[in-house]
Amino acid sequence: VVCHIDLYRFKGKPPEAIIDMSFEDYFIQDHIVCIEWSELLPYKLEESINITLHHQDNPSHRLIEVSSDYAPY
């Protein structure tokens, strides 16, 4: 199961607004959760892979940055 969460509409709202949505219910085994605007989360996800798209001078080019703090071993 792939779940998509877009937090853009929470921009400028208090952290409690996101917490009240109970997004944690989606973070169960065998689910892939894609979160746009994840920097708005009021907490850090323990197991995550971050993908950031950076606009370039050429409008048809993007720089894709992949990072993670997750170390399973």
PDB file of N, CA and C in Angstrom:
ATOM      1  N   VAL A   1       0.848  -1.174   0.000  1.00  0.00           N
ATOM      2  CA  VAL A   1       0.000   0.000   0.000  1.00  0.00           C
ATOM      3  C   VAL A   1       0.891   1.233   0.000  1.00  0.00           C
ATOM      4  N   VAL A   2       0.588   2.172  -0.881  1.00  0.00           N
ATOM      5  CA  VAL A   2       1.302   3.442  -0.928  1.00  0.00           C
ATOM      6  C   VAL A   2       0.337   4.542  -0.486  1.00  0.00           C
ATOM      7  N   CYS A   3       0.755   5.320   0.498  1.00  0.00           N
ATOM      8  CA  CYS A   3      -0.056   6.427   1.014  1.00  0.00           C
ATOM      9  C   CYS A   3       0.637   7.740   0.688  1.00  0.00           C
ATOM     10  N   HIS A   4      -0.140   8.731   0.302  1.00  0.00           N
ATOM     11  CA  HIS A   4       0.402  10.058  -0.008  1.00  0.00           C
ATOM     12  C   HIS A   4      -0.186  11.070   0.970  1.00  0.00           C
ATOM     13  N   ILE A   5       0.700  11.840   1.611  1.00  0.00           N
ATOM     14  CA  ILE A   5       0.282  12.888   2.541  1.00  0.00           C
ATOM     15  C   ILE A   5       0.909  14.193   2.066  1.00  0.00           C
ATOM     16  N   ASP A   6       0.091  15.199   1.843  1.00  0.00           N
ATOM     17  CA  ASP A   6       0.580  16.511   1.417  1.00  0.00           C
ATOM     18  C   ASP A   6       0.320  17.493   2.556  1.00  0.00           C
ATOM     19  N   LEU A   7       1.385  17.958   3.194  1.00  0.00           N
ATOM     20  CA  LEU A   7       1.258  18.834   4.356  1.00  0.00           C
ATOM     21  C   LEU A   7       1.241  20.314   4.000  1.00  0.00           C
ATOM     22  N   TYR A   8       1.226  20.650   2.711  1.00  0.00           N
ATOM     23  CA  TYR A   8       1.289  22.056   2.312  1.00  0.00           C
ATOM     24  C   TYR A   8       0.180  22.888   2.946  1.00  0.00           C
ATOM     25  N   ARG A   9      -1.004  22.345   3.045  1.00  0.00           N
ATOM     26  CA  ARG A   9      -2.121  23.130   3.603  1.00  0.00           C
ATOM     27  C   ARG A   9      -1.954  23.408   5.099  1.00  0.00           C
ATOM     28  N   PHE A  10      -0.971  22.768   5.729  1.00  0.00           N
ATOM     29  CA  PHE A  10      -0.700  23.011   7.145  1.00  0.00           C
ATOM     30  C   PHE A  10       0.356  24.104   7.353  1.00  0.00           C
ATOM     31  N   LYS A  11       0.885  24.632   6.261  1.00  0.00           N
ATOM     32  CA  LYS A  11       1.908  25.673   6.360  1.00  0.00           C
ATOM     33  C   LYS A  11       1.332  26.877   7.105  1.00  0.00           C
ATOM     34  N   GLY A  12       2.033  27.306   8.169  1.00  0.00           N
ATOM     35  CA  GLY A  12       1.591  28.440   8.963  1.00  0.00           C
ATOM     36  C   GLY A  12       0.609  28.091  10.068  1.00  0.00           C
ATOM     37  N   LYS A  13       0.214  26.817  10.146  1.00  0.00           N
ATOM     38  CA  LYS A  13      -0.707  26.395  11.212  1.00  0.00           C
ATOM     39  C   LYS A  13       0.097  25.825  12.377  1.00  0.00           C
ATOM     40  N   PRO A  14      -0.499  25.792  13.557  1.00  0.00           N
ATOM     41  CA  PRO A  14       0.236  25.260  14.719  1.00  0.00           C
ATOM     42  C   PRO A  14       0.510  23.761  14.567  1.00  0.00           C
ATOM     43  N   PRO A  15       1.599  23.265  15.178  1.00  0.00           N
ATOM     44  CA  PRO A  15       1.942  21.839  15.083  1.00  0.00           C
ATOM     45  C   PRO A  15       0.801  20.917  15.505  1.00  0.00           C
ATOM     46  N   GLU A  16      -0.031  21.374  16.427  1.00  0.00           N
ATOM     47  CA  GLU A  16      -1.132  20.549  16.908  1.00  0.00           C
ATOM     48  C   GLU A  16      -2.093  20.182  15.774  1.00  0.00           C
ATOM     49  N   ALA A  17      -2.187  21.036  14.766  1.00  0.00           N
ATOM     50  CA  ALA A  17      -3.077  20.753  13.638  1.00  0.00           C
ATOM     51  C   ALA A  17      -2.645  19.490  12.912  1.00  0.00           C
ATOM     52  N   ILE A  18      -1.335  19.283  12.795  1.00  0.00           N
ATOM     53  CA  ILE A  18      -0.825  18.070  12.153  1.00  0.00           C
ATOM     54  C   ILE A  18      -0.975  16.882  13.089  1.00  0.00           C
ATOM     55  N   ILE A  19      -0.642  17.068  14.345  1.00  0.00           N
ATOM     56  CA  ILE A  19      -0.744  15.975  15.323  1.00  0.00           C
ATOM     57  C   ILE A  19      -2.178  15.471  15.404  1.00  0.00           C
ATOM     58  N   ASP A  20      -3.149  16.369  15.370  1.00  0.00           N
ATOM     59  CA  ASP A  20      -4.557  15.994  15.465  1.00  0.00           C
ATOM     60  C   ASP A  20      -5.031  15.143  14.284  1.00  0.00           C
ATOM     61  N   MET A  21      -4.313  15.163  13.175  1.00  0.00           N
ATOM     62  CA  MET A  21      -4.712  14.383  11.998  1.00  0.00           C
ATOM     63  C   MET A  21      -4.367  12.898  12.131  1.00  0.00           C
ATOM     64  N   SER A  22      -3.581  12.522  13.128  1.00  0.00           N
ATOM     65  CA  SER A  22      -3.225  11.115  13.391  1.00  0.00           C
ATOM     66  C   SER A  22      -2.626  10.420  12.172  1.00  0.00           C
ATOM     67  N   PHE A  23      -1.677  11.071  11.522  1.00  0.00           N
ATOM     68  CA  PHE A  23      -1.019  10.452  10.377  1.00  0.00           C
ATOM     69  C   PHE A  23      -0.257   9.199  10.758  1.00  0.00           C
ATOM     70  N   GLU A  24       0.052   9.039  12.039  1.00  0.00           N
ATOM     71  CA  GLU A  24       0.804   7.859  12.486  1.00  0.00           C
ATOM     72  C   GLU A  24       0.080   6.566  12.127  1.00  0.00           C
ATOM     73  N   ASP A  25      -1.215   6.623  11.947  1.00  0.00           N
ATOM     74  CA  ASP A  25      -1.977   5.429  11.587  1.00  0.00           C
ATOM     75  C   ASP A  25      -1.519   4.841  10.248  1.00  0.00           C
ATOM     76  N   TYR A  26      -0.919   5.659   9.410  1.00  0.00           N
ATOM     77  CA  TYR A  26      -0.441   5.178   8.107  1.00  0.00           C
ATOM     78  C   TYR A  26       0.917   4.498   8.198  1.00  0.00           C
ATOM     79  N   PHE A  27       1.653   4.743   9.276  1.00  0.00           N
ATOM     80  CA  PHE A  27       3.007   4.220   9.403  1.00  0.00           C
ATOM     81  C   PHE A  27       2.988   2.816   9.993  1.00  0.00           C
ATOM     82  N   ILE A  28       2.449   1.892   9.252  1.00  0.00           N
ATOM     83  CA  ILE A  28       2.419   0.504   9.690  1.00  0.00           C
ATOM     84  C   ILE A  28       3.239  -0.332   8.714  1.00  0.00           C
ATOM     85  N   GLN A  29       3.575  -1.514   9.143  1.00  0.00           N
ATOM     86  CA  GLN A  29       4.423  -2.397   8.339  1.00  0.00           C
ATOM     87  C   GLN A  29       3.832  -2.597   6.954  1.00  0.00           C
ATOM     88  N   ASP A  30       4.705  -2.660   5.974  1.00  0.00           N
ATOM     89  CA  ASP A  30       4.354  -2.909   4.579  1.00  0.00           C
ATOM     90  C   ASP A  30       3.650  -1.746   3.895  1.00  0.00           C
ATOM     91  N   HIS A  31       3.636  -0.579   4.497  1.00  0.00           N
ATOM     92  CA  HIS A  31       3.103   0.617   3.852  1.00  0.00           C
ATOM     93  C   HIS A  31       4.265   1.518   3.447  1.00  0.00           C
ATOM     94  N   ILE A  32       4.159   2.117   2.294  1.00  0.00           N
ATOM     95  CA  ILE A  32       5.096   3.151   1.876  1.00  0.00           C
ATOM     96  C   ILE A  32       4.337   4.461   1.995  1.00  0.00           C
ATOM     97  N   VAL A  33       4.885   5.393   2.764  1.00  0.00           N
ATOM     98  CA  VAL A  33       4.225   6.674   2.989  1.00  0.00           C
ATOM     99  C   VAL A  33       5.088   7.768   2.369  1.00  0.00           C
ATOM    100  N   CYS A  34       4.518   8.489   1.418  1.00  0.00           N
ATOM    101  CA  CYS A  34       5.205   9.608   0.772  1.00  0.00           C
ATOM    102  C   CYS A  34       4.616  10.896   1.338  1.00  0.00           C
ATOM    103  N   ILE A  35       5.478  11.736   1.905  1.00  0.00           N
ATOM    104  CA  ILE A  35       5.013  12.970   2.550  1.00  0.00           C
ATOM    105  C   ILE A  35       5.629  14.175   1.831  1.00  0.00           C
ATOM    106  N   GLU A  36       4.776  14.983   1.258  1.00  0.00           N
ATOM    107  CA  GLU A  36       5.236  16.254   0.708  1.00  0.00           C
ATOM    108  C   GLU A  36       5.232  17.287   1.821  1.00  0.00           C
ATOM    109  N   TRP A  37       6.221  18.172   1.806  1.00  0.00           N
ATOM    110  CA  TRP A  37       6.373  19.206   2.833  1.00  0.00           C
ATOM    111  C   TRP A  37       6.592  18.571   4.206  1.00  0.00           C
ATOM    112  N   SER A  38       7.377  17.496   4.268  1.00  0.00           N
ATOM    113  CA  SER A  38       7.618  16.783   5.532  1.00  0.00           C
ATOM    114  C   SER A  38       8.332  17.643   6.564  1.00  0.00           C
ATOM    115  N   GLU A  39       8.987  18.723   6.120  1.00  0.00           N
ATOM    116  CA  GLU A  39       9.650  19.604   7.089  1.00  0.00           C
ATOM    117  C   GLU A  39       8.645  20.277   8.011  1.00  0.00           C
ATOM    118  N   LEU A  40       7.361  20.211   7.679  1.00  0.00           N
ATOM    119  CA  LEU A  40       6.325  20.778   8.546  1.00  0.00           C
ATOM    120  C   LEU A  40       5.926  19.829   9.679  1.00  0.00           C
ATOM    121  N   LEU A  41       6.372  18.577   9.614  1.00  0.00           N
ATOM    122  CA  LEU A  41       6.066  17.641  10.701  1.00  0.00           C
ATOM    123  C   LEU A  41       6.677  18.158  11.996  1.00  0.00           C
ATOM    124  N   PRO A  42       5.917  18.145  13.089  1.00  0.00           N
ATOM    125  CA  PRO A  42       6.455  18.630  14.367  1.00  0.00           C
ATOM    126  C   PRO A  42       7.309  17.582  15.087  1.00  0.00           C
ATOM    127  N   TYR A  43       7.580  16.485  14.433  1.00  0.00           N
ATOM    128  CA  TYR A  43       8.396  15.418  15.009  1.00  0.00           C
ATOM    129  C   TYR A  43       9.237  14.799  13.903  1.00  0.00           C
ATOM    130  N   LYS A  44      10.297  14.105  14.297  1.00  0.00           N
ATOM    131  CA  LYS A  44      11.190  13.457  13.334  1.00  0.00           C
ATOM    132  C   LYS A  44      10.771  12.004  13.155  1.00  0.00           C
ATOM    133  N   LEU A  45      10.748  11.562  11.930  1.00  0.00           N
ATOM    134  CA  LEU A  45      10.443  10.157  11.646  1.00  0.00           C
ATOM    135  C   LEU A  45      11.703   9.327  11.860  1.00  0.00           C
ATOM    136  N   GLU A  46      11.571   8.217  12.541  1.00  0.00           N
ATOM    137  CA  GLU A  46      12.739   7.401  12.869  1.00  0.00           C
ATOM    138  C   GLU A  46      13.310   6.680  11.660  1.00  0.00           C
ATOM    139  N   GLU A  47      12.464   6.124  10.834  1.00  0.00           N
ATOM    140  CA  GLU A  47      12.915   5.353   9.674  1.00  0.00           C
ATOM    141  C   GLU A  47      12.407   6.051   8.424  1.00  0.00           C
ATOM    142  N   SER A  48      13.254   6.856   7.838  1.00  0.00           N
ATOM    143  CA  SER A  48      12.794   7.586   6.663  1.00  0.00           C
ATOM    144  C   SER A  48      13.907   7.741   5.643  1.00  0.00           C
ATOM    145  N   ILE A  49      13.495   7.870   4.409  1.00  0.00           N
ATOM    146  CA  ILE A  49      14.379   8.221   3.315  1.00  0.00           C
ATOM    147  C   ILE A  49      13.850   9.544   2.789  1.00  0.00           C
ATOM    148  N   ASN A  50      14.694  10.526   2.748  1.00  0.00           N
ATOM    149  CA  ASN A  50      14.287  11.858   2.309  1.00  0.00           C
ATOM    150  C   ASN A  50      14.694  12.067   0.859  1.00  0.00           C
ATOM    151  N   ILE A  51      13.749  12.501   0.043  1.00  0.00           N
ATOM    152  CA  ILE A  51      14.009  12.813  -1.357  1.00  0.00           C
ATOM    153  C   ILE A  51      13.642  14.276  -1.564  1.00  0.00           C
ATOM    154  N   THR A  52      14.623  15.061  -1.966  1.00  0.00           N
ATOM    155  CA  THR A  52      14.413  16.489  -2.170  1.00  0.00           C
ATOM    156  C   THR A  52      14.682  16.818  -3.632  1.00  0.00           C
ATOM    157  N   LEU A  53      13.750  17.523  -4.255  1.00  0.00           N
ATOM    158  CA  LEU A  53      13.922  17.973  -5.637  1.00  0.00           C
ATOM    159  C   LEU A  53      14.321  19.439  -5.612  1.00  0.00           C
ATOM    160  N   HIS A  54      15.435  19.761  -6.229  1.00  0.00           N
ATOM    161  CA  HIS A  54      15.927  21.128  -6.296  1.00  0.00           C
ATOM    162  C   HIS A  54      15.757  21.637  -7.726  1.00  0.00           C
ATOM    163  N   HIS A  55      15.114  22.782  -7.870  1.00  0.00           N
ATOM    164  CA  HIS A  55      14.983  23.398  -9.186  1.00  0.00           C
ATOM    165  C   HIS A  55      16.342  23.885  -9.666  1.00  0.00           C
ATOM    166  N   GLN A  56      16.563  23.827 -10.948  1.00  0.00           N
ATOM    167  CA  GLN A  56      17.807  24.272 -11.557  1.00  0.00           C
ATOM    168  C   GLN A  56      17.532  25.464 -12.481  1.00  0.00           C
ATOM    169  N   ASP A  57      18.585  26.075 -12.998  1.00  0.00           N
ATOM    170  CA  ASP A  57      18.415  27.199 -13.912  1.00  0.00           C
ATOM    171  C   ASP A  57      17.601  26.807 -15.148  1.00  0.00           C
ATOM    172  N   ASN A  58      17.868  25.635 -15.656  1.00  0.00           N
ATOM    173  CA  ASN A  58      17.094  25.127 -16.783  1.00  0.00           C
ATOM    174  C   ASN A  58      15.785  24.574 -16.227  1.00  0.00           C
ATOM    175  N   PRO A  59      14.626  25.100 -16.646  1.00  0.00           N
ATOM    176  CA  PRO A  59      13.347  24.666 -16.059  1.00  0.00           C
ATOM    177  C   PRO A  59      13.014  23.185 -16.245  1.00  0.00           C
ATOM    178  N   SER A  60      13.703  22.522 -17.169  1.00  0.00           N
ATOM    179  CA  SER A  60      13.425  21.094 -17.361  1.00  0.00           C
ATOM    180  C   SER A  60      14.383  20.212 -16.566  1.00  0.00           C
ATOM    181  N   HIS A  61      15.276  20.810 -15.771  1.00  0.00           N
ATOM    182  CA  HIS A  61      16.246  20.052 -14.981  1.00  0.00           C
ATOM    183  C   HIS A  61      15.930  20.144 -13.489  1.00  0.00           C
ATOM    184  N   ARG A  62      16.143  19.049 -12.786  1.00  0.00           N
ATOM    185  CA  ARG A  62      16.018  19.002 -11.340  1.00  0.00           C
ATOM    186  C   ARG A  62      17.222  18.251 -10.780  1.00  0.00           C
ATOM    187  N   LEU A  63      17.664  18.667  -9.628  1.00  0.00           N
ATOM    188  CA  LEU A  63      18.678  17.927  -8.890  1.00  0.00           C
ATOM    189  C   LEU A  63      17.935  17.137  -7.829  1.00  0.00           C
ATOM    190  N   ILE A  64      18.152  15.843  -7.797  1.00  0.00           N
ATOM    191  CA  ILE A  64      17.465  14.977  -6.830  1.00  0.00           C
ATOM    192  C   ILE A  64      18.459  14.588  -5.747  1.00  0.00           C
ATOM    193  N   GLU A  65      18.114  14.911  -4.512  1.00  0.00           N
ATOM    194  CA  GLU A  65      18.955  14.598  -3.361  1.00  0.00           C
ATOM    195  C   GLU A  65      18.248  13.533  -2.519  1.00  0.00           C
ATOM    196  N   VAL A  66      18.959  12.451  -2.242  1.00  0.00           N
ATOM    197  CA  VAL A  66      18.411  11.361  -1.432  1.00  0.00           C
ATOM    198  C   VAL A  66      19.276  11.236  -0.185  1.00  0.00           C
ATOM    199  N   SER A  67      18.632  11.227   0.985  1.00  0.00           N
ATOM    200  CA  SER A  67      19.370  11.131   2.241  1.00  0.00           C
ATOM    201  C   SER A  67      18.557  10.359   3.269  1.00  0.00           C
ATOM    202  N   SER A  68      19.266   9.909   4.298  1.00  0.00           N
ATOM    203  CA  SER A  68      18.583   9.194   5.382  1.00  0.00           C
ATOM    204  C   SER A  68      19.468   9.179   6.618  1.00  0.00           C
ATOM    205  N   ASP A  69      18.837   9.267   7.783  1.00  0.00           N
ATOM    206  CA  ASP A  69      19.527   9.076   9.050  1.00  0.00           C
ATOM    207  C   ASP A  69      19.329   7.648   9.560  1.00  0.00           C
ATOM    208  N   TYR A  70      18.521   6.893   8.846  1.00  0.00           N
ATOM    209  CA  TYR A  70      18.141   5.553   9.266  1.00  0.00           C
ATOM    210  C   TYR A  70      19.314   4.582   9.066  1.00  0.00           C
ATOM    211  N   ALA A  71      19.693   3.899  10.119  1.00  0.00           N
ATOM    212  CA  ALA A  71      20.756   2.893  10.050  1.00  0.00           C
ATOM    213  C   ALA A  71      20.243   1.598  10.680  1.00  0.00           C
ATOM    214  N   PRO A  72      19.679   0.704   9.871  1.00  0.00           N
ATOM    215  CA  PRO A  72      19.062  -0.503  10.430  1.00  0.00           C
ATOM    216  C   PRO A  72      20.051  -1.511  11.004  1.00  0.00           C
ATOM    217  N   TYR A  73      21.342  -1.383  10.693  1.00  0.00           N
ATOM    218  CA  TYR A  73      22.315  -2.370  11.170  1.00  0.00           C
ATOM    219  C   TYR A  73      23.358  -1.746  12.038  1.00  0.00           C
TER     220      TYR A  73
END
